[in-house]
XYZ file of C-alpha atoms in Angstrom:
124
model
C 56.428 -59.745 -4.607
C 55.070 -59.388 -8.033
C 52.679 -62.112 -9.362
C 53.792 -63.903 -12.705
C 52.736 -66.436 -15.062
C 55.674 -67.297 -17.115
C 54.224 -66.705 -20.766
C 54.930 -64.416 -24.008
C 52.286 -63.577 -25.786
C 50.495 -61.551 -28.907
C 47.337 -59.944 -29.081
C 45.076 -61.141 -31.382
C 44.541 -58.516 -33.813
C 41.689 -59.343 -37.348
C 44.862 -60.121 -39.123
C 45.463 -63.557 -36.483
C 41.786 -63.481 -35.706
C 41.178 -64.435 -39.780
C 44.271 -66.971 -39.844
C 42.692 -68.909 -36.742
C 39.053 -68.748 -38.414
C 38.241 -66.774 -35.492
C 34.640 -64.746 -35.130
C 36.535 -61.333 -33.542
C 39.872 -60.503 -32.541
C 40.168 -60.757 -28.879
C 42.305 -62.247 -26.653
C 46.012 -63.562 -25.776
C 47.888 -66.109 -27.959
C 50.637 -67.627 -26.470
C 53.884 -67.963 -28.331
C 56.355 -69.084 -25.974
C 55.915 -70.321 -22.058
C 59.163 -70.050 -19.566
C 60.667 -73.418 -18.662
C 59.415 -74.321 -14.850
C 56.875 -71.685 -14.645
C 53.728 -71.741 -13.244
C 51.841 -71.415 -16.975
C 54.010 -74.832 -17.918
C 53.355 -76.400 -14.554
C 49.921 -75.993 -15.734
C 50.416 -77.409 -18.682
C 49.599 -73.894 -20.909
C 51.396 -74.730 -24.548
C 53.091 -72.109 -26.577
C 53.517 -72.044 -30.288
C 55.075 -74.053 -32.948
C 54.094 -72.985 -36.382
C 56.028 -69.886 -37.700
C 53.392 -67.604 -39.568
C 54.292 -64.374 -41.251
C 51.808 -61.723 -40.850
C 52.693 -59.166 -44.239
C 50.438 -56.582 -42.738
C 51.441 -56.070 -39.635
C 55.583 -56.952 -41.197
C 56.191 -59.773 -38.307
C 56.084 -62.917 -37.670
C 53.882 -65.135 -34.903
C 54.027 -68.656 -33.707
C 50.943 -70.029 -34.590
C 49.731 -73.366 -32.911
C 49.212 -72.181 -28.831
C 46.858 -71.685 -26.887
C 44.364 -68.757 -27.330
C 43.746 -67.422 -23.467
C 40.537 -66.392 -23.621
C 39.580 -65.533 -19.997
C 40.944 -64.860 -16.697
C 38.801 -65.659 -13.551
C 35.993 -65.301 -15.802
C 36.889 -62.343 -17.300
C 36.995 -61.719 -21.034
C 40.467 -60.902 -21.956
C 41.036 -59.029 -25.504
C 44.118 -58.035 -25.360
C 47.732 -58.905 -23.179
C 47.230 -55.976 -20.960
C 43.935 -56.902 -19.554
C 45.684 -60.058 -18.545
C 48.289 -58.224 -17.159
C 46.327 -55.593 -14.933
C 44.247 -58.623 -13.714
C 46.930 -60.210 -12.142
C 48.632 -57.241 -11.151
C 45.222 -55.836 -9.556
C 43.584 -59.603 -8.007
C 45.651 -61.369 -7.710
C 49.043 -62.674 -5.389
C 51.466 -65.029 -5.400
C 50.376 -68.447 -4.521
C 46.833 -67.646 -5.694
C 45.282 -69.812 -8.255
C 44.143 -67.998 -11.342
C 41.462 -69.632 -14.220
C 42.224 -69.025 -17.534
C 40.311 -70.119 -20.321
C 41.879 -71.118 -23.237
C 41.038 -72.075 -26.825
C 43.010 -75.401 -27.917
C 42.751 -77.624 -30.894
C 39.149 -75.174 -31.444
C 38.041 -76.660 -27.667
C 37.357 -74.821 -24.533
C 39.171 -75.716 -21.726
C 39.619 -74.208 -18.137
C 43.429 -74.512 -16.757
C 44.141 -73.613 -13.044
C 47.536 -71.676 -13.159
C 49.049 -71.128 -9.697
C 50.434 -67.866 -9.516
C 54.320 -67.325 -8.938
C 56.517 -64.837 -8.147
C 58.643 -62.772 -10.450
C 62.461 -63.122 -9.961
C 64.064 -59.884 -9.735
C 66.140 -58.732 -12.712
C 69.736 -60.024 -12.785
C 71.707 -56.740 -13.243
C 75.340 -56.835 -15.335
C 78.012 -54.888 -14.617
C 80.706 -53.831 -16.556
C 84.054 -53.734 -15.179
């Protein structure tokens, strides 16, 4: 069993960090959440504003929320997320993340699920 949350998400690098009006680049913004998973069972919102970043030569989805901690833990970047869960937590636990939305703290309780395996194709 692998633990999942269901999201897809961008670091925040100084190029995001100055279009949010951010103080430092750190943390997780969420651009899209997977239908009936356990980050929108908990309500976690992806993005909705398309924002091209010419420095980096890509495109975001401004507009979701900014996961800011994990159990209390600051999270800069996607992979400390991702090790957190993988490392503390399983499935059915309950992890806190805090999140920046609308430029207000929150604290959502996410209740960890389980990965599906991967569907494999054949060709025939």
């Amino acid at each position: 069993e692998h633990p999942w949350l269901g999201i897809n998400g961008v670091d925040i690098t100084s190029e995001v960090a100055q279009l949010m009006d951010l103080s430092e680049p750190k943390g997780i913004l969420v651009q899209q959440v997977v239908n009936d998973s356990p980050a929108q069972k908990a309500g976690i919102l992806g993005g909705t504003v398309p924002t091209e970043l010419p420095r980096q030569g890509t495109s975001i989805l401004l507009g979701g929320d900014l996961i800011i901690q994990a159990d209390d833990r600051t999270i800069r970047n996607l992979d400390d997320l991702l090790l957190h869960v993988e490392e503390k937590k399983k499935v059915g636990d309950t992890l806190q993340l805090t999140i920046l939305r609308n430029g207000q703290i929150e604290r959502v309780d996410v209740v960890i699920g389980q990965r599906a395996a991967p569907t494999i194709v054949t060709r025939g």
